[in-house]
mmCIF file of C-alpha atoms in Angstrom:
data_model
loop_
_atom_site.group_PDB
_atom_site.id
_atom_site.type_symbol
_atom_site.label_atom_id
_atom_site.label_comp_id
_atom_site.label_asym_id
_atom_site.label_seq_id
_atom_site.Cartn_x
_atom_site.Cartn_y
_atom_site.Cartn_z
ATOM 1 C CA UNK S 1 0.000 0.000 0.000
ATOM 2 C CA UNK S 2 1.858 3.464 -0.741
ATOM 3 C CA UNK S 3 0.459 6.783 -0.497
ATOM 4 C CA UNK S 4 -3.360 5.588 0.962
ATOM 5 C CA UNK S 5 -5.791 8.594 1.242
ATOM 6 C CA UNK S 6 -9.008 7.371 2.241
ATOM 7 C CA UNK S 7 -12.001 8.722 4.208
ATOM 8 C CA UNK S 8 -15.787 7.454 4.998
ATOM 9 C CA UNK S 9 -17.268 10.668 3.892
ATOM 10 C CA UNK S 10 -15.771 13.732 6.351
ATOM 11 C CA UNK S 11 -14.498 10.760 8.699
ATOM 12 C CA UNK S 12 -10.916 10.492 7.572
ATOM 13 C CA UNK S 13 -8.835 7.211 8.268
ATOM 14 C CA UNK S 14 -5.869 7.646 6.307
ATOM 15 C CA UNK S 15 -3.672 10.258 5.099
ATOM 16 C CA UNK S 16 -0.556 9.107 2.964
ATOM 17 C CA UNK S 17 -0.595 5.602 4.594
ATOM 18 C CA UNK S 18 1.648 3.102 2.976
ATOM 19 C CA UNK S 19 2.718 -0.839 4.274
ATOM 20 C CA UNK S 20 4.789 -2.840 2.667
ATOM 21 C CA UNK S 21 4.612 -6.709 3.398
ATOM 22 C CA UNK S 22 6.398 -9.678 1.932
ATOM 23 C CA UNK S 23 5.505 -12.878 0.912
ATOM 24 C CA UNK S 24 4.915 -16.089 2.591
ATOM 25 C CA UNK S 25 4.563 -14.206 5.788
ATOM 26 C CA UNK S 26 1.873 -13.732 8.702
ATOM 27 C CA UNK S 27 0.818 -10.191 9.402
ATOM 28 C CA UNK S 28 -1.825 -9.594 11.949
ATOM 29 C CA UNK S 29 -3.643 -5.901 11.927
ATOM 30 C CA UNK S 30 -3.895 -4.962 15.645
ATOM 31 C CA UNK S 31 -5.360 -1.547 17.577
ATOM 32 C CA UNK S 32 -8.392 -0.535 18.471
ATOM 33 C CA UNK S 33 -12.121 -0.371 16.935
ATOM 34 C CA UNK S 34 -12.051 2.673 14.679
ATOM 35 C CA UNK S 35 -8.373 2.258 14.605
ATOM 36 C CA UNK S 36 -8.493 1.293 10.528
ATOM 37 C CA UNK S 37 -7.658 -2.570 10.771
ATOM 38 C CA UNK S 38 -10.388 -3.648 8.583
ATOM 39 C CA UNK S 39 -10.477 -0.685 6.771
ATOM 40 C CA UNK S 40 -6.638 -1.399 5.596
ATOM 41 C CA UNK S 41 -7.739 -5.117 4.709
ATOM 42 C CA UNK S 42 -10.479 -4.147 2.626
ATOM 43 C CA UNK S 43 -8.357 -1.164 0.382
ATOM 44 C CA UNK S 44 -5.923 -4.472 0.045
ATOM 45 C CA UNK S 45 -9.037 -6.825 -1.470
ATOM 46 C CA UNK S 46 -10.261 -4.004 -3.583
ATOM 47 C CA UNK S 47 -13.563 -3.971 -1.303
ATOM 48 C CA UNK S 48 -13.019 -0.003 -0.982
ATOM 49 C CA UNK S 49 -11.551 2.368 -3.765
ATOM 50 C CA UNK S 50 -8.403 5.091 -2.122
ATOM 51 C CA UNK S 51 -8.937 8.422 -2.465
ATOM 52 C CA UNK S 52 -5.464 8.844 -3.788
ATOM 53 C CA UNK S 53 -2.570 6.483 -3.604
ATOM 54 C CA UNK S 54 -1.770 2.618 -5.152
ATOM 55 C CA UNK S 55 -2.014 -0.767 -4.175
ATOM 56 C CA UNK S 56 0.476 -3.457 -5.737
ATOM 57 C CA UNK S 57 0.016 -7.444 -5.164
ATOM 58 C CA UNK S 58 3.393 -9.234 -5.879
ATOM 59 C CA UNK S 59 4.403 -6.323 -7.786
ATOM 60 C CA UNK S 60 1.785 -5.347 -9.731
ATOM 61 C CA UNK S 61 -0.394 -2.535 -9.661
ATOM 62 C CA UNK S 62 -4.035 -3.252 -8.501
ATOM 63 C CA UNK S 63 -6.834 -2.199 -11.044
ATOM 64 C CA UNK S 64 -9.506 -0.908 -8.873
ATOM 65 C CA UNK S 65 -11.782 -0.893 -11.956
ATOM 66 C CA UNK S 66 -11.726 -4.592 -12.225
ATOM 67 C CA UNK S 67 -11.599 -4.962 -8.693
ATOM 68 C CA UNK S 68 -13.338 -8.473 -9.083
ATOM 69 C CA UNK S 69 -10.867 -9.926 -11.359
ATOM 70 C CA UNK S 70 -7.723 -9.058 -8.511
ATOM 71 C CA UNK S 71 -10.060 -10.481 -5.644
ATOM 72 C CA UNK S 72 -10.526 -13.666 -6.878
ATOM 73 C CA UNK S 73 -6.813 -14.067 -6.312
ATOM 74 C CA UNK S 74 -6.904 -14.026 -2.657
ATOM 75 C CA UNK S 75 -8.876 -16.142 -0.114
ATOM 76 C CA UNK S 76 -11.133 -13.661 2.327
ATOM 77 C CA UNK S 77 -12.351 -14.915 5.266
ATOM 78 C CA UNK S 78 -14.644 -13.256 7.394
ATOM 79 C CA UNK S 79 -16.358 -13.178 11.120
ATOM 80 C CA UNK S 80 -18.778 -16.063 11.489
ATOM 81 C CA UNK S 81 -17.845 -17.605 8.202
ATOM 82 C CA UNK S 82 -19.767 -15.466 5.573
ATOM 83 C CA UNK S 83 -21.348 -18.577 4.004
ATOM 84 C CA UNK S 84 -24.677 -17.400 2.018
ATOM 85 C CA UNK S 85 -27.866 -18.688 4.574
ATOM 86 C CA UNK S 86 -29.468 -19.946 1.594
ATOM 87 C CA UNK S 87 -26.933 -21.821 -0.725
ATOM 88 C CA UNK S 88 -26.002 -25.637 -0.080
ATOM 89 C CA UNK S 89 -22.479 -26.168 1.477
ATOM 90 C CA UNK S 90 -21.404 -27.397 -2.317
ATOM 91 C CA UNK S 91 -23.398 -24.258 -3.879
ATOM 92 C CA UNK S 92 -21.159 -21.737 -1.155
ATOM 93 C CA UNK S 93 -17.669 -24.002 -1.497
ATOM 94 C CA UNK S 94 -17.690 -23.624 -5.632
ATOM 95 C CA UNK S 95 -19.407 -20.161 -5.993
ATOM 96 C CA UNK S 96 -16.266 -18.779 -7.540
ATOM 97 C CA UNK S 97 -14.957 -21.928 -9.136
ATOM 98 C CA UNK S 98 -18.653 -21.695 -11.415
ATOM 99 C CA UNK S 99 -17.923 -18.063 -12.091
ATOM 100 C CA UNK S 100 -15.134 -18.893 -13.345
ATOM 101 C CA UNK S 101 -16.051 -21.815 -15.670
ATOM 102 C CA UNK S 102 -14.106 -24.327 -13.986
ATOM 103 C CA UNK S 103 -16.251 -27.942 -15.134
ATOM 104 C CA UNK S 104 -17.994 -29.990 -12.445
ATOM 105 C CA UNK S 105 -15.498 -33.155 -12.371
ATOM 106 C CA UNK S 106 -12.728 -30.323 -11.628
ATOM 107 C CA UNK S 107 -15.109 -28.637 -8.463
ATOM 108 C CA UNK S 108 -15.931 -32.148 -6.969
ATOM 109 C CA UNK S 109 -12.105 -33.203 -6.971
ATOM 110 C CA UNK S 110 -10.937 -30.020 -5.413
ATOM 111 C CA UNK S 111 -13.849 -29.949 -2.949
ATOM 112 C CA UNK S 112 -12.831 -33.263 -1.725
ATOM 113 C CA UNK S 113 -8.866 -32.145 -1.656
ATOM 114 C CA UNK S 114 -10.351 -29.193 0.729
ATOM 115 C CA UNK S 115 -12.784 -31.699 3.017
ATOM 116 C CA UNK S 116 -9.682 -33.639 3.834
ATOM 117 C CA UNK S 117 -7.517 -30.777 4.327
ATOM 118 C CA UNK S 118 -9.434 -29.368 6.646
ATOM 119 C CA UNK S 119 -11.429 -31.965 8.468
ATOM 120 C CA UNK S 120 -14.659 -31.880 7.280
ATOM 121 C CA UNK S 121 -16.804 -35.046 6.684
ATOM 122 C CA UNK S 122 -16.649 -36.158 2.903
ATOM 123 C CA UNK S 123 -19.927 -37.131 1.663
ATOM 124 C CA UNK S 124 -23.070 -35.756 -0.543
ATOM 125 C CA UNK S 125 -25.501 -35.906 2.463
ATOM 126 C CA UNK S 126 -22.812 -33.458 4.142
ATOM 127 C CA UNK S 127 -22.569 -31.041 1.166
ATOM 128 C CA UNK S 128 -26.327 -30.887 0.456
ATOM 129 C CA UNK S 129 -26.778 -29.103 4.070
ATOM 130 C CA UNK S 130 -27.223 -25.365 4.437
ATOM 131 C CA UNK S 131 -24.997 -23.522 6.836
ATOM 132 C CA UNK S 132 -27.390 -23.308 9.545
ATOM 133 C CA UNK S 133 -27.697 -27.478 10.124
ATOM 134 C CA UNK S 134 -23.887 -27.710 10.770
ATOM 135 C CA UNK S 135 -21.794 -26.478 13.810
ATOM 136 C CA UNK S 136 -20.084 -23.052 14.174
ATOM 137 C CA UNK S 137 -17.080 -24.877 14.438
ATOM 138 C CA UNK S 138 -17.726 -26.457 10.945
ATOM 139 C CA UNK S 139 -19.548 -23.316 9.356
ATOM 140 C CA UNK S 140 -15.857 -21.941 10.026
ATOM 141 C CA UNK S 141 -13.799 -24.345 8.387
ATOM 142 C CA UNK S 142 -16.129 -24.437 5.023
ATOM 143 C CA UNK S 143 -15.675 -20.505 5.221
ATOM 144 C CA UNK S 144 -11.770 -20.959 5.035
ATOM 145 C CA UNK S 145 -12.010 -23.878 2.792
ATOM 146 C CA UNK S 146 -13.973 -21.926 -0.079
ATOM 147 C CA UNK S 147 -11.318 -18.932 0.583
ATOM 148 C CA UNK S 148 -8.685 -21.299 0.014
ATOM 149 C CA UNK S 149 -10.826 -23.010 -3.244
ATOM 150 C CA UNK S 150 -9.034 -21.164 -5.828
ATOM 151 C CA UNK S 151 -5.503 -21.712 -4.526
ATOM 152 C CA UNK S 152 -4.537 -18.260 -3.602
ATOM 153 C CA UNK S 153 -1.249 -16.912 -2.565
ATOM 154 C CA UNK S 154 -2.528 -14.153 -0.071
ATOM 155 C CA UNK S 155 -5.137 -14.668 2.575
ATOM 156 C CA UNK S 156 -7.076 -11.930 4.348
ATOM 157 C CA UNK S 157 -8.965 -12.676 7.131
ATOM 158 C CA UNK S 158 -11.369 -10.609 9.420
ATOM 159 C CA UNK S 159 -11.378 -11.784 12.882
ATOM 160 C CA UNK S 160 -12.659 -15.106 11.456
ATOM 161 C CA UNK S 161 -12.252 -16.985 14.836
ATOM 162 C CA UNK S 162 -14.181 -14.631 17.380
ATOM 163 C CA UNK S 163 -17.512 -15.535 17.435
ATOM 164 C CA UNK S 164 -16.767 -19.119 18.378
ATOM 165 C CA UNK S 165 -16.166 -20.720 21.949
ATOM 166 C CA UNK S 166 -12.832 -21.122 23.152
ATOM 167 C CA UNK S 167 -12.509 -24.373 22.720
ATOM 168 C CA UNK S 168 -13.269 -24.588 19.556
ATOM 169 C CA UNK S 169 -11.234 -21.806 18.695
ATOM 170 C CA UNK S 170 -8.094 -22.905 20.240
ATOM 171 C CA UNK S 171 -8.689 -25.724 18.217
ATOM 172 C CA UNK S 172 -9.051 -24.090 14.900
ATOM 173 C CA UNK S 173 -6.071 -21.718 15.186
ATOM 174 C CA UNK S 174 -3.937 -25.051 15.479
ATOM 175 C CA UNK S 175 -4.953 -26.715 12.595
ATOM 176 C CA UNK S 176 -5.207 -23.227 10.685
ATOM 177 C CA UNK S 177 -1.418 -22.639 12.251
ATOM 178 C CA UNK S 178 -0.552 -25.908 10.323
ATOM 179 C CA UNK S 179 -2.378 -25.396 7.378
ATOM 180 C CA UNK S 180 -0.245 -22.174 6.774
ATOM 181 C CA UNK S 181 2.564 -23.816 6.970
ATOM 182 C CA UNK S 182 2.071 -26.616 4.662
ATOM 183 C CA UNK S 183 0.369 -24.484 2.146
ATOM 184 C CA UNK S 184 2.814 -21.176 2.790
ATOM 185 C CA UNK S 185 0.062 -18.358 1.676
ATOM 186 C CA UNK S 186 0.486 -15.212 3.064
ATOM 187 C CA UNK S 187 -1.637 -14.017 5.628
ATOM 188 C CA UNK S 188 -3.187 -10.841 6.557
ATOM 189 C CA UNK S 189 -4.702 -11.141 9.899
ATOM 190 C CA UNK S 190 -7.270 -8.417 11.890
ATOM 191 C CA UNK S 191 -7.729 -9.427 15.417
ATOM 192 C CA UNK S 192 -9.071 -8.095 18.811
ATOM 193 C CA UNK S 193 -7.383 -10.801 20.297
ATOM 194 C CA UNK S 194 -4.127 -10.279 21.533
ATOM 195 C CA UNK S 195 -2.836 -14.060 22.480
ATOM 196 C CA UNK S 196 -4.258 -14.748 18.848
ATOM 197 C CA UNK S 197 -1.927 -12.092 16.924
ATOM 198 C CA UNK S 198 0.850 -13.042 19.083
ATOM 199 C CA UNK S 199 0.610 -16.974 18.117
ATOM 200 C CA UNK S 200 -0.656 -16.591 14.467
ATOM 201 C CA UNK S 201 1.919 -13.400 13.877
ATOM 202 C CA UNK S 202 5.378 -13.051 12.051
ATOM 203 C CA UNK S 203 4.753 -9.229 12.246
ATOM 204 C CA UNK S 204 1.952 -7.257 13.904
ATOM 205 C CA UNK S 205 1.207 -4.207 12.915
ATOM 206 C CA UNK S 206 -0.289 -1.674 15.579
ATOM 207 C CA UNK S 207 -2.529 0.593 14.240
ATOM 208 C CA UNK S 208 -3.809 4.079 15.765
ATOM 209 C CA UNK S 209 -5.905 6.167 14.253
ATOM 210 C CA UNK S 210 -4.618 5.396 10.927
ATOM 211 C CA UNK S 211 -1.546 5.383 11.480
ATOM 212 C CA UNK S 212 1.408 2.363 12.104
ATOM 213 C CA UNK S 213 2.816 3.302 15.844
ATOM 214 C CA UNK S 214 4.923 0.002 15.386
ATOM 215 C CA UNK S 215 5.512 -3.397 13.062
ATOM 216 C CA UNK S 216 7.683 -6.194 14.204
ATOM 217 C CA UNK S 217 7.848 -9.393 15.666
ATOM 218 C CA UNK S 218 5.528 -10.108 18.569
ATOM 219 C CA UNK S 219 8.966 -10.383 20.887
ATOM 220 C CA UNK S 220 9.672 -6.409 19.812
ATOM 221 C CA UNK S 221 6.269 -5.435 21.064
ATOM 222 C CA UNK S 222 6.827 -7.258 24.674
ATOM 223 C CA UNK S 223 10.753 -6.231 24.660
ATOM 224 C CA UNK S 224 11.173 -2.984 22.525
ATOM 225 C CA UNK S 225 7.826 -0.962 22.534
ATOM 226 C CA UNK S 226 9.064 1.871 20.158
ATOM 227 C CA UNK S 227 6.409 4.529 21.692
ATOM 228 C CA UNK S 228 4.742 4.909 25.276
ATOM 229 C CA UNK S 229 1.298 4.144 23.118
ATOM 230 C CA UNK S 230 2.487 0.751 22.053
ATOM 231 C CA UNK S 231 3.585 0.037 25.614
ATOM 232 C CA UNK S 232 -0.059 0.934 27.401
ATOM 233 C CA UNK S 233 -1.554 -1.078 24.540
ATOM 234 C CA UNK S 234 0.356 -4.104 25.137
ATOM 235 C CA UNK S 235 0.334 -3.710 28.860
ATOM 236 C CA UNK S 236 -3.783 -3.267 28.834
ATOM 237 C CA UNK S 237 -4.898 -5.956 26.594
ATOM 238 C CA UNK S 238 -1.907 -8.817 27.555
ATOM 239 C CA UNK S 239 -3.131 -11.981 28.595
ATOM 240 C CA UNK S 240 -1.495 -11.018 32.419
ATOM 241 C CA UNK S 241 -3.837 -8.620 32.650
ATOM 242 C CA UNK S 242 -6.112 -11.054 33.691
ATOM 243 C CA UNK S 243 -3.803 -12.347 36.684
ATOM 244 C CA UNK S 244 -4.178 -8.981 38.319
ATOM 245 C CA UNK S 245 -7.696 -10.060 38.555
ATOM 246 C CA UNK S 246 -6.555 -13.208 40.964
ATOM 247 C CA UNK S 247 -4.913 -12.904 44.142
ATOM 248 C CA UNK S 248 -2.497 -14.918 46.057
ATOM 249 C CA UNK S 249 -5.001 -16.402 48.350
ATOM 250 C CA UNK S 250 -7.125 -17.965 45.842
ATOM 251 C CA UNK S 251 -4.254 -20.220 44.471
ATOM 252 C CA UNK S 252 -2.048 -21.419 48.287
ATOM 253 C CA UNK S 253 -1.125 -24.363 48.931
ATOM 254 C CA UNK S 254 -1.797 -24.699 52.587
ATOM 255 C CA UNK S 255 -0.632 -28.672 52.761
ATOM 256 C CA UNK S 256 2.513 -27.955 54.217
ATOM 257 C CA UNK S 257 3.822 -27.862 57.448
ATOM 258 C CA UNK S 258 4.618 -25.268 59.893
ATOM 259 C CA UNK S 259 7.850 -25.133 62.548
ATOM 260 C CA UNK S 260 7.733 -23.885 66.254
ATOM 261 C CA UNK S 261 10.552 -24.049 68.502
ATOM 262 C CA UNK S 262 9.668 -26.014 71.674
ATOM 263 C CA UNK S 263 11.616 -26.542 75.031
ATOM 264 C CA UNK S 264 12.732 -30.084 74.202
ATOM 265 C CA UNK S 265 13.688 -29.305 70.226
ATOM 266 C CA UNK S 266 10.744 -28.158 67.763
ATOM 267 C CA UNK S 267 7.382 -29.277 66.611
ATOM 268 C CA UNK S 268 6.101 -29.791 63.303
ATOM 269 C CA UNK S 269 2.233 -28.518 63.066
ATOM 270 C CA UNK S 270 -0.034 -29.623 59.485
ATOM 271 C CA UNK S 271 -1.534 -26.063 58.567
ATOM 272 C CA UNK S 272 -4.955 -27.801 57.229
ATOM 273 C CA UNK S 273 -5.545 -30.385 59.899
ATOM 274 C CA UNK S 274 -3.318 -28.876 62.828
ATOM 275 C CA UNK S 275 -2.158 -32.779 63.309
ATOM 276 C CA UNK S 276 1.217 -31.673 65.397
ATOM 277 C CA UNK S 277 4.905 -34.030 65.708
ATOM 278 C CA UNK S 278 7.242 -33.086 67.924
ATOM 279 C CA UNK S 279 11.047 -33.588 66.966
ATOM 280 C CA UNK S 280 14.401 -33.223 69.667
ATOM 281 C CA UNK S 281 16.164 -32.143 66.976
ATOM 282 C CA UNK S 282 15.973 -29.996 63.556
ATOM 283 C CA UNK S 283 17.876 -32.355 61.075
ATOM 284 C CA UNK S 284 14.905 -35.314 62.111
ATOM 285 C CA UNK S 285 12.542 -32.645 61.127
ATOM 286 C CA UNK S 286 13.948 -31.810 58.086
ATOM 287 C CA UNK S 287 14.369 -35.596 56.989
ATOM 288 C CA UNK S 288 10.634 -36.345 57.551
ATOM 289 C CA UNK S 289 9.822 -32.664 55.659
ATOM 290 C CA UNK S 290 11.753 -33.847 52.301
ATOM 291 C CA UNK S 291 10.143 -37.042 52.472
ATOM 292 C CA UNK S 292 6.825 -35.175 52.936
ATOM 293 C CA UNK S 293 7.876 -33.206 49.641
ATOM 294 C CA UNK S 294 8.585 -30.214 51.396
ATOM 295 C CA UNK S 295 11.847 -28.235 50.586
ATOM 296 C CA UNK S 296 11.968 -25.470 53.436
ATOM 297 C CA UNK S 297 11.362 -25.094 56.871
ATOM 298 C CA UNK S 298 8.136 -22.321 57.678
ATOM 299 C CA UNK S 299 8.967 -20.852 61.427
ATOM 300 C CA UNK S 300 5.794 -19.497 63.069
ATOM 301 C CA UNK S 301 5.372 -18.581 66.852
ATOM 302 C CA UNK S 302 2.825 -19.632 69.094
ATOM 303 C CA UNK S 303 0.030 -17.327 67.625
ATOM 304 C CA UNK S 304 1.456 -18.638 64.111
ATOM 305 C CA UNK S 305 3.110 -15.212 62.903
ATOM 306 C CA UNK S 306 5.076 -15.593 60.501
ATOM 307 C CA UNK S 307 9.134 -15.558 61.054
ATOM 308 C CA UNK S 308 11.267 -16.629 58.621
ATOM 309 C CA UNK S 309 11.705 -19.911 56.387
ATOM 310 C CA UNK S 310 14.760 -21.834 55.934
ATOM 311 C CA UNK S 311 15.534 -23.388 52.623
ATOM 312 C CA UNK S 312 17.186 -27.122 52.576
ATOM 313 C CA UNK S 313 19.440 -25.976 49.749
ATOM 314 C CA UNK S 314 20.886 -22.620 52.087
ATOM 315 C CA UNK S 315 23.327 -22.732 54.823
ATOM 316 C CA UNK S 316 21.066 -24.342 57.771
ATOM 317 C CA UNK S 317 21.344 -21.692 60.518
ATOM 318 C CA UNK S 318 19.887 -18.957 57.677
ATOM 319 C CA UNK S 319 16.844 -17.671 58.391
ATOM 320 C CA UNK S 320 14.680 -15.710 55.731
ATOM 321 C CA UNK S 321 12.671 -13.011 56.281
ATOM 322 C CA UNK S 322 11.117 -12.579 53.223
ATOM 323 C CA UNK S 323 7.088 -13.022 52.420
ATOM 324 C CA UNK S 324 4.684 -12.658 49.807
ATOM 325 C CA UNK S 325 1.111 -11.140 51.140
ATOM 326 C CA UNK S 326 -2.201 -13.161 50.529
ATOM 327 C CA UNK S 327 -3.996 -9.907 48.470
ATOM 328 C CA UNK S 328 -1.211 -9.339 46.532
ATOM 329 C CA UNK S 329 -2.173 -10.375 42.699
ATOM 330 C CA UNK S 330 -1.133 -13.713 41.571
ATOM 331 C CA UNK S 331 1.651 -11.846 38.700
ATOM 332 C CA UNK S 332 3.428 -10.377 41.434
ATOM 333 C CA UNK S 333 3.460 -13.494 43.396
ATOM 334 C CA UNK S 334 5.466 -15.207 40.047
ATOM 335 C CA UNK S 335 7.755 -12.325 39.123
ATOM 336 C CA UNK S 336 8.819 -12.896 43.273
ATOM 337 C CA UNK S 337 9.144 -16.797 42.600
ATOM 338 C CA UNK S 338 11.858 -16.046 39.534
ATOM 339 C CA UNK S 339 13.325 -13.215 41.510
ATOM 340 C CA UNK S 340 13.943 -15.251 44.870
ATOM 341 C CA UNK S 341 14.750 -18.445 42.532
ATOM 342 C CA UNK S 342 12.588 -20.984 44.880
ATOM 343 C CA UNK S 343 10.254 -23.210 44.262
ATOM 344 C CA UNK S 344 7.392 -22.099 46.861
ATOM 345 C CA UNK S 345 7.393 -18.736 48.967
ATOM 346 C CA UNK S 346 5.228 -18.244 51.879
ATOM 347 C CA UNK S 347 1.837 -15.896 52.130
ATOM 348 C CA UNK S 348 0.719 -14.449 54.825
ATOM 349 C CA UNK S 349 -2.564 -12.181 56.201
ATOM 350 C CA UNK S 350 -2.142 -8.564 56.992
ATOM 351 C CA UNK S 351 -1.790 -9.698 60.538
ATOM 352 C CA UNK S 352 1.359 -11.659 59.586
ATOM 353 C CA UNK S 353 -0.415 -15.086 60.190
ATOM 354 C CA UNK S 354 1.008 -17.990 58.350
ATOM 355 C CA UNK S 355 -1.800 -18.479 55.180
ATOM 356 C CA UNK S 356 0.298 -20.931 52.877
ATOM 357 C CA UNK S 357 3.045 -21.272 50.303
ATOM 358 C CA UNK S 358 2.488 -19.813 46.848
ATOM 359 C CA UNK S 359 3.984 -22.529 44.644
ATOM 360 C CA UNK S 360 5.375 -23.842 41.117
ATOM 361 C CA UNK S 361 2.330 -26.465 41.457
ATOM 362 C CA UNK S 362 0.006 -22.849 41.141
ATOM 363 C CA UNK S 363 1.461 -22.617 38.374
ATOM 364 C CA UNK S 364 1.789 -25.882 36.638
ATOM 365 C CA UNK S 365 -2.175 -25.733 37.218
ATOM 366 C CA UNK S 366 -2.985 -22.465 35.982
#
């Protein structure tokens, strides 16, 4: 794109935009709504007419006057499938192929080639339905399959994945993931979804208010934010935004045992069930910890406040201070883990009682 003036009557949303992108590569159009994204995807199908400026596909200039023609190049893919309501699955799947005077024995074979590749059931009864009588999931995959029917080199696709349920999502990004890479089109994603543009993306492009505040590899936009704008974007839709939303207290592990000093040596009290063992010396209580699958040694007092914890793999008489609070939010609680390098760190209340340990196993399971 070089040179893009284009407005929606007095509402402008681009003024000498131009985006260069290269072959065989993933591109996914971030930002937010009003931003341009689908705007800029539809100037590149030919959907809209610039105001003023040019459009070349590998190298050749695109004639908006036969703006049909240069679409039937690429695949387009669209939220929730864009299959026509009231054609058959076979009628929506060769559409173009009929347009185009391709003969039946040629749509049938490359209909099947399409089934297989992307895991649809291969049989008339299957074809005959309408898009209504299959599942979202399946609407989806006919909608990419008839993009794909002509076998183009460039795919553009509007947030084709959204309106489905996670799981089924997750699901199709994988095999579409794959599907790229046998095939090698190019792709020209537009996404609200931030996890999805970083794991579909060679480059994202960041658009605001028409204009490209940054294009590089997802790593650059975590690592090298090249404006304060890109930063607060990435900071406000990342996927650990969530986490700030969960605090330490909802994920403890509170099957662990606590230490008091006694008059005869120490005793070892279960934080759940308060079951209690008494030990004349530390290094007996430390054998029976490991072999409980504890690495450190929690010291409370008699009201269980905590003290300190002692780590088996630090010199024994070493006693550590350091605590994590129970409504602190669960990302803090992991930056400390890598920071302290341990395994589990103990939580406690605001009144310094002895909650739990926040622990690798919190977040193996999240």
């Amino acid at each position: 794109m070089r040179n893009i003036d284009f407005s929606y009557g007095e509402k402008n949303i681009f003024t000498n935009f131009s985006l260069e992108m290269r072959a065989g590569e993933s591109y996914s159009l971030i930002g937010r709504s009003g931003c341009g994204k689908t705007t800029a995807l539809e100037l590149m199908n030919g959907l809209l007419t610039p105001n003023r400026g040019e459009v070349f596909v590998n190298g050749v200039r695109f004639d908006f006057n036969q703006s049909e023609r240069w679409r039937r190049s690429m695949g387009y893919s669209i939220q929730g499938s864009g299959l026509f309501p009231h054609m058959t699955l076979f009628e929506n799947l060769s559409i173009i192929a009929r347009k185009e005077g391709w003969k039946t024995t040629e749509i049938k074979e490359r209909i099947e080639e399409l089934l297989l590749l992307l895991s649809l059931p291969n049989h008339a009864e299957f074809l005959k339905k309408k898009p209504r009588e299959i599942s979202g999931g399946q609407q989806q995959r006919v909608g990419i399959a008839r993009a794909l029917f002509m076998k183009p080199s460039i795919m553009l696709m509007d947030e084709p994945f959204s309106a489905l349920d996670p799981i089924t999502k997750s699901e199709l990004q994988k095999e579409f993931l794959k599907l790229r890479a046998q095939l090698g089109f190019t792709l020209v994603w537009v996404t609200h979804d931030l996890p999805e543009a970083f794991s579909m993306s060679d480059k994202m492009i960041l658009l605001n208010k028409g204009v490209i505040e940054q294009m590089d590899s997802p790593s650059k936009f975590l690592l090298a934010p090249k404006t304060e704008y890109v930063a607060q974007f990435i900071n406000s839709h990342s996927p650990a935004t969530l986490l700030k939303n969960i605090y330490l207290y909802s994920v403890l592990n509170t099957n662990i045992y606590v230490a008091q000093k006694t008059v005869d040596g120490l005793s070892l009290v279960h934080l759940e069930t308060k079951n209690q063992i008494s030990f004349n010396n530390q290094e007996k209580a430390r054998k029976f910890l490991e072999e409980f699958g504890q690495s450190s040694i929690y010291w409370v007092n008699e009201e269980f406040h905590f003290i300190g914890s002692q780590s088996f793999s630090e010199t024994p008489h070493e006693i550590n201070p350091f605590f994590l609070e129970a409504e602190e939010p669960i990302l803090d609680g992991m930056k400390a883990l890598l920071r302290e390098r341990k395994n589990a760190l103990p939580v406690v209340n605001k009144r310094q009682f002895m909650m739990g340990v926040f622990s690798e196993g919190a977040l193996n399971a999240l």
